[in-house]
Amino acid sequence: MSLLEVHGITKSFGSLMAVNGVDLALEQGEILGIIGPNGAGKSTLFNVIAGLERPTAGSVSYRGRSIAGLSPDAVCRLGIAKTFQIPQLFPRLTVAENVLVAALYGRGAGLHDARREAEEWLAFVGLGEKAQMPAETLSVPERRRADLARVLATGAPLILLDENMAGLNRTEVEAAVVLLREVRTRGRSLVVTEHIMRAILGLADRVVVLNYGEKIAEGRPADVMRDSAVIKAYLGESYA
Ligand code: ADP
Ligand code: MG
């Protein structure tokens, strides 16, 4: 049994098929990349898995248990936590309090343990110095790291990161890749979306490519990058 199994997930908004019949599976300890141009359906697929959107059709199971249709908080307590493409922090709370909330409600930790968890994960993502600042004072890359600390603090074994490396320069991407590999070393499994392929090459074991809601390729990152359907989706017909 895979850790996560997605079968035939379809999500339509009116006549638009944002996600169309997507299958995927994730093994324990794996880092799976989901790439695709803007509008390909990456965030919608994540929202369905995390319980933020109800699928039009298809099934999602986690450790063999069906989770489609569960609320986001129920999905989180079962073990799946997601960051947002635009980080959703409580702006007036401190950075530490934002992470504390995740440890308290996501994991159900007592206050003492939750404080320790929050402190540990903030240090892990390199935001220890900013712990007592209001979240609204953080830069966009810092917000993404705070969002990462939040999902880690929930204790969820499966982490979904929605373009968590967007807007980072090359050096910052390299640092983020090292950090995410360390997250895996600490026993978490990861599904990571990016629209920039470069970011995911050094990170993912396997990549799924979406285009207009459909899976058009799947495989090792280096192979997928050479796939003509993928090149066409990204660069247009003339390049393929
Ligand atoms: P990606 O994350 O790959 O950029 P999205 O999942 O955000 O793609 O969007 C896929 C498609 O679904 C886009 O055409 C987008 O405009 C549309 N879409 C996403 N969310 C909604 C929504 N709540 N209502 C209507 N259309 C939506
Ligand atoms: Mg998106």
Short mmCIF file of C-alpha atoms and ligand atoms in Angstrom, two decimals, residues 13 16 18 36-45 53 85 162-163, ligand 1:
data_model
loop_
_atom_site.label_atom_id
_atom_site.label_comp_id
_atom_site.label_asym_id
_atom_site.label_seq_id
_atom_site.Cartn_x
_atom_site.Cartn_y
_atom_site.Cartn_z
CA PHE A 13 -15.31 24.79 -11.82
CA LEU A 16 -13.53 24.41 -16.66
CA ALA A 18 -9.07 22.37 -13.51
CA GLY A 36 3.33 22.27 -14.87
CA PRO A 37 2.75 25.75 -16.30
CA ASN A 38 0.59 28.27 -14.45
CA GLY A 39 -3.04 27.15 -14.49
CA ALA A 40 -2.11 23.47 -14.96
CA GLY A 41 -4.12 22.44 -11.88
CA LYS A 42 -1.34 21.94 -9.31
CA SER A 43 -2.89 24.02 -6.51
CA THR A 44 -6.35 22.62 -7.19
CA LEU A 45 -5.04 19.06 -6.92
CA GLU A 53 -11.91 21.42 -2.30
CA GLN A 85 0.98 29.20 -2.65
CA ASP A 162 2.69 24.56 -2.99
CA GLU A 163 5.42 26.54 -4.82
P1 ADP B 1 -1.75 25.97 -10.91
O1 ADP B 1 -1.64 25.87 -9.42
O2 ADP B 1 -1.13 24.83 -11.64
O3 ADP B 1 -1.24 27.29 -11.43
P2 ADP B 1 -4.59 26.09 -10.38
O4 ADP B 1 -4.93 24.81 -9.75
O5 ADP B 1 -4.44 27.28 -9.50
O6 ADP B 1 -3.29 25.90 -11.29
O7 ADP B 1 -5.69 26.46 -11.46
C1 ADP B 1 -6.11 25.55 -12.45
C2 ADP B 1 -7.25 26.17 -13.23
O8 ADP B 1 -8.41 26.25 -12.40
C3 ADP B 1 -6.96 27.61 -13.67
O9 ADP B 1 -7.55 27.78 -14.95
C4 ADP B 1 -7.66 28.44 -12.62
O10 ADP B 1 -8.04 29.70 -13.13
C5 ADP B 1 -8.86 27.58 -12.28
N1 ADP B 1 -9.34 27.74 -10.88
C6 ADP B 1 -8.64 27.46 -9.77
N2 ADP B 1 -9.38 27.67 -8.67
C7 ADP B 1 -10.60 28.10 -9.10
C8 ADP B 1 -11.80 28.49 -8.45
N3 ADP B 1 -11.93 28.45 -7.12
N4 ADP B 1 -12.85 28.87 -9.23
C9 ADP B 1 -12.74 28.88 -10.57
N5 ADP B 1 -11.63 28.53 -11.26
C10 ADP B 1 -10.57 28.14 -10.54
#
